[in-house]
DNA sequence: AATGGTTATTAACTTAAGTTAATAGAAGTG
DNA sequence: CACTTCTATTAACTTAAGTTAATAACCATT
């Protein structure tokens, strides 16, 4: 499993032998079972997660409803950012949608660690920027596209997601009800025939 | 104007005398006139902006329409993040909605600068995290609230914005048409009387 | 293979947003 | 101050999403 981690992390940065050894000895690997909600709102985030294998859903609870904000798959970092930064209770919930294995990175900024292994600081910054870019794209999509257009965009950019994730979650991620997504799909399948 | 910068920046971090002097000598201050679009899509971002005074609108051009994604006011950092990180043409446009003064921070990560003045690195990370938290809140709002609820939320969290920004831009920021925002306002004013 | 439980689809109806256009109101300019 | 221009509101109509409920399709378990 650690080898898979190395493979994914090489997409971000080339770690030194020392850094790899340190990660192996100090960054825990954890596994969650399908559908397990392993981080609950109200808790204070202490760690940054990295998906080695599987798929994680970020959702908010609103009036007993779950509203999906994002999906994280292999090679992605995630955490309850605001909670981590401000030491406040998180509003986020994280759920494994498949049997999922993650690596836990230390809470940042960890200046002592960064001084010893500067690549971890670079890595963390890359992860932050990556997440920010993704978030900005989602916002762009919400302000500039209709639900139908967002659905079409998602198929284009991440068709694989539909093979892994329930449609109700995708509907929520698009900001609409499952019924509306069903209608959109019907509309599109009819207009293309 | 530099004093105003120091006042705002103190909300983030305490800079050393050396860092303050360096900023004064190396980080340019620029002013834009009301309505000026000072950064256009298609350009490649080279700088991080910091608002010293005024208000900046981030918008995307879609089929000749302008879609507002965010407003930046005093004390906020902004830039075309993806363009800056990947050296690709930006999709963002930035427009001063008032006469606006900004400070230009160097493109990051600037490892040489960070080594000499570590606080700039910390500052940049704080700015990134701040922007990410804001983005995540906006996404939470889009997936979990109706336009009307987003409008009510915005009044609660940032009423001052309504004194500074045209309603059409706020409508776009909420993901709806100006006419819809007008209707929402009417609905709410009637139901509260 | 049969069962029970979950997920997706469909339908009928309600509500609200999009669109086009006209009007009223506010702000900026000479 | 008058004029022009831009912005916000209103109206009428269209389109699509929300909602509730029923049904169909799919999965998991035994």
CSV table of C-alpha atoms (C1' of nucleotides) in Angstrom, one decimal:
chain,number,residue,atom,x,y,z
A,1,UNK,CA,0.0,0.0,0.0
A,2,UNK,CA,2.9,2.3,0.7
A,3,UNK,CA,4.1,1.8,-2.8
A,4,UNK,CA,0.8,3.0,-4.1
A,5,UNK,CA,1.2,6.1,-2.0
A,6,UNK,CA,4.6,6.7,-3.6
A,7,UNK,CA,3.2,6.3,-7.0
A,8,UNK,CA,0.5,8.8,-6.4
A,9,UNK,CA,2.7,11.3,-4.6
A,10,UNK,CA,5.2,11.3,-7.5
A,11,UNK,CA,2.6,13.2,-9.5
A,12,UNK,CA,3.1,16.1,-7.1
A,13,UNK,CA,6.8,16.0,-6.1
A,14,UNK,CA,10.0,13.9,-6.0
A,15,UNK,CA,10.6,13.1,-2.4
A,16,UNK,CA,14.1,12.2,-1.1
A,17,UNK,CA,14.9,8.8,0.4
A,18,UNK,CA,15.0,10.4,3.9
A,19,UNK,CA,11.5,11.9,3.3
A,20,UNK,CA,10.1,8.6,2.1
A,21,UNK,CA,11.5,6.8,5.1
A,22,UNK,CA,10.1,9.4,7.4
A,23,UNK,CA,6.7,9.2,5.8
A,24,UNK,CA,6.8,5.4,6.1
A,25,UNK,CA,7.6,5.6,9.8
A,26,UNK,CA,5.5,8.6,10.9
A,27,UNK,CA,2.5,9.0,8.6
A,28,UNK,CA,-0.2,6.4,9.5
A,29,UNK,CA,-2.1,4.5,6.9
A,30,UNK,CA,-5.8,3.9,7.7
A,31,UNK,CA,-8.5,2.0,6.1
A,32,UNK,CA,-12.2,2.6,6.1
A,33,UNK,CA,-15.0,0.3,5.0
A,34,UNK,CA,-17.6,1.1,2.3
A,35,UNK,CA,-20.1,3.7,3.5
A,36,UNK,CA,-18.2,4.4,6.7
A,37,UNK,CA,-18.5,8.0,7.9
A,38,UNK,CA,-15.0,8.4,9.4
A,39,UNK,CA,-15.0,12.1,10.1
A,40,UNK,CA,-18.1,13.8,11.6
A,41,UNK,CA,-19.1,17.4,11.8
A,42,UNK,CA,-18.5,19.0,15.1
A,43,UNK,CA,-15.1,17.4,15.5
A,44,UNK,CA,-11.9,19.4,15.2
A,45,UNK,CA,-9.7,18.4,12.3
A,46,UNK,CA,-6.2,17.4,13.3
A,47,UNK,CA,-4.9,15.8,10.1
A,48,UNK,CA,-4.7,16.1,6.4
A,49,UNK,CA,-5.9,13.1,4.5
A,50,UNK,CA,-4.4,11.6,1.3
A,51,UNK,CA,-6.4,9.1,-0.7
A,52,UNK,CA,-4.3,6.1,-1.6
A,53,UNK,CA,-7.2,3.9,-2.7
A,54,UNK,CA,-10.9,4.4,-2.9
A,55,UNK,CA,-13.3,7.3,-2.9
A,56,UNK,CA,-14.4,9.8,-0.3
A,57,UNK,CA,-17.5,12.0,-0.2
A,58,UNK,CA,-17.6,15.3,1.5
A,59,UNK,CA,-21.1,16.2,2.7
A,60,UNK,CA,-22.9,18.7,4.9
A,61,UNK,CA,-25.9,17.9,7.0
A,62,UNK,CA,-28.7,20.3,6.4
A,63,UNK,CA,-32.1,19.8,8.1
A,64,UNK,CA,-31.5,16.0,8.2
A,65,UNK,CA,-30.5,16.1,4.5
A,66,UNK,CA,-27.0,15.3,3.2
A,67,UNK,CA,-25.6,17.7,0.7
A,68,UNK,CA,-22.6,16.5,-1.2
A,69,UNK,CA,-19.9,19.1,-1.9
A,70,UNK,CA,-17.1,17.0,-3.4
A,71,UNK,CA,-15.6,13.6,-4.1
A,72,UNK,CA,-12.0,12.7,-3.5
A,73,UNK,CA,-10.3,9.8,-5.3
A,74,UNK,CA,-6.9,8.3,-5.6
A,75,UNK,CA,-4.0,10.8,-5.3
A,76,UNK,CA,-6.1,13.7,-3.8
A,77,UNK,CA,-5.6,15.5,-0.5
A,78,UNK,CA,-8.6,16.6,1.6
A,79,UNK,CA,-9.4,17.8,5.1
A,80,UNK,CA,-11.8,20.1,6.9
A,81,UNK,CA,-9.8,23.2,6.1
A,82,UNK,CA,-11.5,25.8,8.2
A,83,UNK,CA,-11.5,23.5,11.2
A,84,UNK,CA,-7.9,22.7,10.8
A,85,UNK,CA,-6.8,26.3,10.3
A,86,UNK,CA,-8.9,27.8,13.1
A,87,UNK,CA,-9.3,24.9,15.6
A,88,UNK,CA,-13.0,25.2,15.4
A,89,UNK,CA,-15.7,22.5,15.0
A,90,UNK,CA,-16.0,21.3,11.4
A,91,UNK,CA,-19.2,21.4,9.4
A,92,UNK,CA,-17.9,18.8,7.1
A,93,UNK,CA,-18.5,15.0,7.1
A,94,UNK,CA,-16.3,12.6,5.2
A,95,UNK,CA,-17.6,9.2,4.1
A,96,UNK,CA,-15.8,6.4,2.3
A,97,UNK,CA,-18.0,5.4,-0.7
A,98,UNK,CA,-15.8,2.3,-1.3
A,99,UNK,CA,-13.4,0.5,0.9
A,100,UNK,CA,-10.8,3.2,1.1
A,101,UNK,CA,-7.3,3.6,2.3
A,102,UNK,CA,-5.8,6.9,3.2
A,103,UNK,CA,-2.5,8.3,4.6
A,104,UNK,CA,-2.6,10.8,7.4
A,105,UNK,CA,-0.4,13.8,7.0
A,106,UNK,CA,0.4,15.9,10.1
A,107,UNK,CA,-1.5,19.0,10.9
A,108,UNK,CA,0.1,21.9,9.1
A,109,UNK,CA,2.0,24.1,9.2
A,110,UNK,CA,4.4,21.9,11.1
A,111,UNK,CA,7.4,24.2,11.0
A,112,UNK,CA,9.8,21.7,12.7
A,113,UNK,CA,8.9,19.1,10.1
A,114,UNK,CA,9.1,21.6,7.2
A,115,UNK,CA,12.6,22.7,8.3
A,116,UNK,CA,13.9,19.2,8.3
A,117,UNK,CA,12.1,18.0,5.2
A,118,UNK,CA,11.3,21.1,3.0
A,119,UNK,CA,9.6,18.9,0.4
A,120,UNK,CA,6.7,18.3,2.7
A,121,UNK,CA,6.1,22.0,2.9
A,122,UNK,CA,6.2,22.3,-0.9
A,123,UNK,CA,3.9,19.3,-1.1
A,124,UNK,CA,1.4,20.9,1.3
A,125,UNK,CA,1.4,24.1,-0.7
A,126,UNK,CA,0.8,22.1,-3.9
A,127,UNK,CA,-2.1,20.3,-2.2
A,128,UNK,CA,-3.6,23.6,-1.1
A,129,UNK,CA,-3.3,25.2,-4.5
A,130,UNK,CA,-4.7,22.1,-6.1
A,131,UNK,CA,-7.7,22.2,-3.9
A,132,UNK,CA,-8.2,25.9,-4.4
A,133,UNK,CA,-8.1,25.6,-8.2
A,134,UNK,CA,-10.7,22.8,-8.0
A,135,UNK,CA,-12.9,24.9,-5.7
A,136,UNK,CA,-12.7,27.9,-8.0
A,137,UNK,CA,-13.7,25.8,-11.0
A,138,UNK,CA,-16.7,24.5,-9.1
A,139,UNK,CA,-17.8,28.1,-8.2
A,140,UNK,CA,-17.3,29.2,-11.8
A,141,UNK,CA,-19.5,26.3,-12.8
A,142,UNK,CA,-22.3,27.3,-10.3
A,143,UNK,CA,-22.3,31.0,-11.3
A,144,UNK,CA,-22.1,30.4,-15.0
A,145,UNK,CA,-23.9,27.2,-15.9
A,146,UNK,CA,-27.4,25.6,-15.5
A,147,UNK,CA,-27.7,22.3,-13.7
A,148,UNK,CA,-28.0,20.6,-17.1
A,149,UNK,CA,-24.8,22.3,-18.3
A,150,UNK,CA,-23.0,21.3,-15.1
A,151,UNK,CA,-24.1,17.7,-15.7
A,152,UNK,CA,-22.8,17.7,-19.2
A,153,UNK,CA,-19.6,19.3,-18.0
A,154,UNK,CA,-19.2,16.6,-15.4
A,155,UNK,CA,-19.6,13.8,-17.9
A,156,UNK,CA,-16.9,15.4,-20.0
A,157,UNK,CA,-14.4,16.0,-17.3
A,158,UNK,CA,-15.0,13.0,-15.0
A,159,UNK,CA,-17.1,10.3,-16.6
A,160,UNK,CA,-15.4,7.7,-14.4
A,161,UNK,CA,-17.1,9.2,-11.4
A,162,UNK,CA,-20.5,7.9,-12.6
A,163,UNK,CA,-19.1,4.3,-12.4
A,164,UNK,CA,-18.2,4.8,-8.8
A,165,UNK,CA,-20.7,7.0,-7.2
A,166,UNK,CA,-24.5,6.9,-6.7
A,167,UNK,CA,-26.5,9.2,-8.8
A,168,UNK,CA,-28.2,10.7,-5.8
A,169,UNK,CA,-24.8,12.0,-4.6
A,170,UNK,CA,-23.9,13.4,-8.0
A,171,UNK,CA,-27.3,15.2,-8.1
A,172,UNK,CA,-26.5,16.7,-4.8
A,173,UNK,CA,-23.0,17.7,-6.0
A,174,UNK,CA,-24.7,19.4,-8.9
A,175,UNK,CA,-26.9,21.3,-6.5
A,176,UNK,CA,-30.2,19.6,-7.6
A,177,UNK,CA,-32.5,16.8,-6.4
A,178,UNK,CA,-32.1,13.2,-7.6
A,179,UNK,CA,-35.4,13.5,-9.5
A,180,UNK,CA,-34.2,16.6,-11.4
A,181,UNK,CA,-31.0,14.7,-12.4
A,182,UNK,CA,-33.1,11.9,-13.7
A,183,UNK,CA,-35.2,14.3,-15.8
A,184,UNK,CA,-32.0,15.9,-17.2
A,185,UNK,CA,-30.7,12.6,-18.2
A,186,UNK,CA,-34.0,11.7,-19.9
A,187,UNK,CA,-34.1,15.0,-21.7
A,188,UNK,CA,-30.6,14.6,-23.0
A,189,UNK,CA,-31.0,11.0,-24.0
A,190,UNK,CA,-34.2,11.9,-26.0
A,191,UNK,CA,-32.7,15.0,-27.7
A,192,UNK,CA,-29.7,13.0,-28.9
A,193,UNK,CA,-31.8,10.3,-30.5
B,1,UNK,CA,-1.0,54.2,1.5
B,2,UNK,CA,1.7,51.9,2.7
B,3,UNK,CA,0.5,52.5,6.3
B,4,UNK,CA,-2.9,51.3,5.3
B,5,UNK,CA,-1.2,48.2,3.9
B,6,UNK,CA,0.6,47.6,7.2
B,7,UNK,CA,-2.6,48.0,9.1
B,8,UNK,CA,-4.4,45.4,7.0
B,9,UNK,CA,-1.5,43.0,6.9
B,10,UNK,CA,-1.2,43.0,10.7
B,11,UNK,CA,-4.5,41.0,10.7
B,12,UNK,CA,-2.5,38.2,9.2
B,13,UNK,CA,0.9,38.3,10.7
B,14,UNK,CA,3.5,40.5,12.4
B,15,UNK,CA,6.2,41.3,9.9
B,16,UNK,CA,9.8,42.2,11.0
B,17,UNK,CA,11.3,45.7,10.3
B,18,UNK,CA,13.4,44.1,7.6
B,19,UNK,CA,10.4,42.6,5.9
B,20,UNK,CA,8.4,45.8,6.1
B,21,UNK,CA,11.3,47.7,4.5
B,22,UNK,CA,11.7,45.0,1.8
B,23,UNK,CA,8.0,45.2,1.0
B,24,UNK,CA,8.1,49.0,0.8
B,25,UNK,CA,11.0,48.8,-1.7
B,26,UNK,CA,10.0,45.8,-3.7
B,27,UNK,CA,6.3,45.3,-3.7
B,28,UNK,CA,4.7,47.9,-6.1
B,29,UNK,CA,1.5,49.7,-5.2
B,30,UNK,CA,-0.9,50.2,-8.1
B,31,UNK,CA,-4.2,52.1,-8.4
B,32,UNK,CA,-7.1,51.4,-10.7
B,33,UNK,CA,-10.0,53.7,-11.5
B,34,UNK,CA,-13.6,52.8,-10.9
B,35,UNK,CA,-14.9,50.2,-13.4
B,36,UNK,CA,-11.4,49.5,-14.8
B,37,UNK,CA,-10.9,45.9,-15.8
B,38,UNK,CA,-7.2,45.6,-15.0
B,39,UNK,CA,-6.7,41.9,-15.5
B,40,UNK,CA,-8.2,40.2,-18.5
B,41,UNK,CA,-8.8,36.6,-19.3
B,42,UNK,CA,-6.3,35.0,-21.6
B,43,UNK,CA,-3.4,36.7,-19.8
B,44,UNK,CA,-1.0,34.7,-17.7
B,45,UNK,CA,-1.0,35.7,-14.0
B,46,UNK,CA,2.3,36.8,-12.7
B,47,UNK,CA,1.4,38.4,-9.4
B,48,UNK,CA,-0.7,38.0,-6.2
B,49,UNK,CA,-2.8,41.1,-5.5
B,50,UNK,CA,-3.6,42.5,-2.1
B,51,UNK,CA,-6.4,45.0,-1.7
B,52,UNK,CA,-5.3,48.1,0.2
B,53,UNK,CA,-8.4,50.2,-0.6
B,54,UNK,CA,-11.4,49.7,-2.8
B,55,UNK,CA,-13.3,46.7,-4.1
B,56,UNK,CA,-12.5,44.2,-6.9
B,57,UNK,CA,-14.9,41.9,-8.8
B,58,UNK,CA,-13.9,38.6,-10.2
B,59,UNK,CA,-15.9,37.7,-13.2
B,60,UNK,CA,-16.0,35.2,-16.1
B,61,UNK,CA,-17.1,35.9,-19.6
B,62,UNK,CA,-19.7,33.4,-20.8
B,63,UNK,CA,-21.4,33.9,-24.2
B,64,UNK,CA,-20.9,37.7,-23.9
B,65,UNK,CA,-22.3,37.6,-20.4
B,66,UNK,CA,-20.3,38.5,-17.3
B,67,UNK,CA,-20.7,36.0,-14.4
B,68,UNK,CA,-19.5,37.3,-11.0
B,69,UNK,CA,-17.7,34.8,-8.9
B,70,UNK,CA,-16.5,37.0,-6.0
B,71,UNK,CA,-15.8,40.4,-4.5
B,72,UNK,CA,-12.5,41.3,-2.8
B,73,UNK,CA,-12.3,44.2,-0.4
B,74,UNK,CA,-9.7,45.8,1.9
B,75,UNK,CA,-7.3,43.3,3.4
B,76,UNK,CA,-7.9,40.4,1.0
B,77,UNK,CA,-5.5,38.7,-1.4
B,78,UNK,CA,-6.6,37.6,-4.8
B,79,UNK,CA,-5.2,36.3,-8.1
B,80,UNK,CA,-5.9,34.0,-11.0
B,81,UNK,CA,-4.8,30.9,-9.0
B,82,UNK,CA,-4.8,28.3,-11.7
B,83,UNK,CA,-3.0,30.6,-14.2
B,84,UNK,CA,-0.4,31.5,-11.7
B,85,UNK,CA,0.2,27.9,-10.7
B,86,UNK,CA,0.3,26.4,-14.1
B,87,UNK,CA,1.4,29.3,-16.3
B,88,UNK,CA,-1.7,28.9,-18.4
B,89,UNK,CA,-4.0,31.6,-19.8
B,90,UNK,CA,-6.5,32.7,-17.1
B,91,UNK,CA,-10.2,32.5,-17.4
B,92,UNK,CA,-10.7,35.2,-14.8
B,93,UNK,CA,-11.2,38.9,-15.3
B,94,UNK,CA,-10.7,41.4,-12.4
B,95,UNK,CA,-12.4,44.7,-12.3
B,96,UNK,CA,-12.2,47.6,-9.9
B,97,UNK,CA,-15.7,48.5,-8.8
B,98,UNK,CA,-14.4,51.6,-7.0
B,99,UNK,CA,-11.2,53.5,-7.3
B,100,UNK,CA,-8.9,50.8,-5.9
B,101,UNK,CA,-5.4,50.5,-4.7
B,102,UNK,CA,-3.6,47.2,-4.5
B,103,UNK,CA,-0.2,45.9,-3.6
B,104,UNK,CA,1.5,43.4,-5.9
B,105,UNK,CA,3.2,40.5,-4.2
B,106,UNK,CA,5.7,38.4,-6.2
B,107,UNK,CA,4.6,35.3,-7.9
B,108,UNK,CA,4.9,32.4,-5.6
B,109,UNK,CA,6.5,30.2,-4.4
B,110,UNK,CA,9.5,32.5,-4.5
B,111,UNK,CA,11.9,30.2,-2.6
B,112,UNK,CA,14.8,32.8,-2.5
B,113,UNK,CA,12.5,35.4,-1.0
B,114,UNK,CA,11.0,32.9,1.4
B,115,UNK,CA,14.4,31.8,2.6
B,116,UNK,CA,15.4,35.4,3.4
B,117,UNK,CA,12.0,36.4,4.8
B,118,UNK,CA,10.1,33.4,6.1
B,119,UNK,CA,7.1,35.5,7.1
B,120,UNK,CA,6.3,36.1,3.5
B,121,UNK,CA,5.9,32.3,3.1
B,122,UNK,CA,3.7,32.1,6.1
B,123,UNK,CA,1.7,35.0,4.9
B,124,UNK,CA,1.2,33.4,1.5
B,125,UNK,CA,0.1,30.2,3.1
B,126,UNK,CA,-2.4,32.1,5.3
B,127,UNK,CA,-3.7,33.9,2.2
B,128,UNK,CA,-4.2,30.5,0.4
B,129,UNK,CA,-6.0,28.9,3.3
B,130,UNK,CA,-8.1,32.0,3.7
B,131,UNK,CA,-9.2,31.9,0.1
B,132,UNK,CA,-9.8,28.1,0.2
B,133,UNK,CA,-12.0,28.5,3.3
B,134,UNK,CA,-14.0,31.2,1.6
B,135,UNK,CA,-14.4,29.1,-1.6
B,136,UNK,CA,-15.5,26.1,0.4
B,137,UNK,CA,-18.2,28.1,2.1
B,138,UNK,CA,-19.5,29.4,-1.2
B,139,UNK,CA,-19.7,25.8,-2.5
B,140,UNK,CA,-21.4,24.7,0.7
B,141,UNK,CA,-23.9,27.5,0.1
B,142,UNK,CA,-24.5,26.5,-3.5
B,143,UNK,CA,-25.1,22.8,-2.8
B,144,UNK,CA,-27.2,23.3,0.3
B,145,UNK,CA,-29.2,26.5,-0.2
B,146,UNK,CA,-31.8,28.0,-2.5
B,147,UNK,CA,-31.0,31.4,-4.2
B,148,UNK,CA,-33.3,33.0,-1.7
B,149,UNK,CA,-31.5,31.4,1.3
B,150,UNK,CA,-28.2,32.4,-0.2
B,151,UNK,CA,-29.4,36.0,-0.5
B,152,UNK,CA,-30.5,36.0,3.2
B,153,UNK,CA,-27.2,34.5,4.2
B,154,UNK,CA,-25.3,37.2,2.3
B,155,UNK,CA,-27.2,40.0,4.0
B,156,UNK,CA,-26.4,38.4,7.3
B,157,UNK,CA,-22.7,37.9,6.7
B,158,UNK,CA,-21.8,40.8,4.5
B,159,UNK,CA,-24.5,43.5,4.5
B,160,UNK,CA,-21.9,46.2,3.7
B,161,UNK,CA,-21.4,44.7,0.3
B,162,UNK,CA,-24.9,45.9,-0.7
B,163,UNK,CA,-23.7,49.5,-0.1
B,164,UNK,CA,-20.8,49.1,-2.4
B,165,UNK,CA,-21.8,46.8,-5.2
B,166,UNK,CA,-24.5,46.9,-7.9
B,167,UNK,CA,-27.3,44.5,-7.4
B,168,UNK,CA,-26.8,42.9,-10.8
B,169,UNK,CA,-23.4,41.8,-9.7
B,170,UNK,CA,-24.7,40.4,-6.5
B,171,UNK,CA,-27.4,38.5,-8.4
B,172,UNK,CA,-24.7,37.0,-10.6
B,173,UNK,CA,-22.7,36.1,-7.5
B,174,UNK,CA,-25.8,34.3,-6.2
B,175,UNK,CA,-26.1,32.4,-9.4
B,176,UNK,CA,-29.3,34.1,-10.6
B,177,UNK,CA,-30.5,36.8,-12.9
B,178,UNK,CA,-31.0,40.4,-11.8
B,179,UNK,CA,-34.8,40.0,-12.3
B,180,UNK,CA,-34.9,37.0,-10.0
B,181,UNK,CA,-33.0,38.9,-7.3
B,182,UNK,CA,-35.5,41.7,-7.6
B,183,UNK,CA,-38.3,39.2,-7.1
B,184,UNK,CA,-36.7,37.6,-4.1
B,185,UNK,CA,-36.3,41.0,-2.5
B,186,UNK,CA,-39.9,41.8,-3.1
B,187,UNK,CA,-41.1,38.5,-1.8
B,188,UNK,CA,-39.1,39.0,1.4
B,189,UNK,CA,-40.1,42.6,2.0
B,190,UNK,CA,-43.8,41.5,1.6
B,191,UNK,CA,-43.6,38.5,3.9
B,192,UNK,CA,-41.9,40.5,6.6
B,193,UNK,CA,-44.7,43.2,6.6
C,1,DA,C1',-33.5,-18.1,-6.9
C,2,DA,C1',-36.2,-15.5,-3.6
C,3,DT,C1',-36.4,-11.8,-0.4
C,4,DG,C1',-35.8,-7.2,1.4
C,5,DG,C1',-33.8,-2.9,1.0
C,6,DT,C1',-31.9,0.7,-1.6
C,7,DT,C1',-31.6,3.5,-5.7
C,8,DA,C1',-33.4,5.4,-10.0
C,9,DT,C1',-37.2,6.7,-12.7
C,10,DT,C1',-41.6,8.5,-13.7
C,11,DA,C1',-45.8,11.2,-13.0
C,12,DA,C1',-48.5,15.1,-11.3
C,13,DC,C1',-48.5,19.2,-9.3
C,14,DT,C1',-46.4,23.4,-7.2
C,15,DT,C1',-43.0,26.9,-7.0
C,16,DA,C1',-39.5,29.6,-8.7
C,17,DA,C1',-36.1,30.9,-12.0
C,18,DG,C1',-35.1,32.3,-17.0
C,19,DT,C1',-36.4,35.4,-20.7
C,20,DT,C1',-38.1,39.3,-23.1
C,21,DA,C1',-39.7,43.6,-22.9
C,22,DA,C1',-41.4,47.7,-20.9
C,23,DT,C1',-41.1,51.1,-17.3
C,24,DA,C1',-39.5,53.5,-13.4
C,25,DG,C1',-35.8,55.2,-10.8
C,26,DA,C1',-30.9,56.6,-10.0
C,27,DA,C1',-26.6,58.3,-11.3
C,28,DG,C1',-23.4,60.6,-14.2
C,29,DT,C1',-22.3,64.2,-17.8
C,30,DG,C1',-22.3,68.4,-20.1
D,1,DC,C1',-30.8,71.7,-14.6
D,2,DA,C1',-31.8,69.0,-18.5
D,3,DC,C1',-30.4,65.1,-20.8
D,4,DT,C1',-28.5,60.7,-21.4
D,5,DT,C1',-27.3,56.4,-19.7
D,6,DC,C1',-27.3,52.8,-16.7
D,7,DT,C1',-29.7,50.1,-13.1
D,8,DA,C1',-33.6,48.2,-10.8
D,9,DT,C1',-38.3,46.8,-10.9
D,10,DT,C1',-42.3,44.9,-12.7
D,11,DA,C1',-45.1,42.1,-15.8
D,12,DA,C1',-46.2,38.2,-18.8
D,13,DC,C1',-44.9,34.1,-20.3
D,14,DT,C1',-41.9,29.9,-20.7
D,15,DT,C1',-39.0,26.6,-18.8
D,16,DA,C1',-37.2,23.9,-15.3
D,17,DA,C1',-36.5,22.6,-10.6
D,18,DG,C1',-38.7,21.2,-6.0
D,19,DT,C1',-41.9,18.1,-3.9
D,20,DT,C1',-44.7,14.1,-2.9
D,21,DA,C1',-45.7,9.7,-4.1
D,22,DA,C1',-45.8,5.5,-6.7
D,23,DT,C1',-43.3,2.2,-9.4
D,24,DA,C1',-39.5,0.0,-11.5
D,25,DA,C1',-34.8,-1.4,-11.5
D,26,DC,C1',-30.9,-2.8,-9.1
D,27,DC,C1',-28.2,-5.0,-5.3
D,28,DA,C1',-27.0,-7.6,-1.5
D,29,DT,C1',-28.0,-11.3,1.4
D,30,DT,C1',-29.4,-15.4,2.5
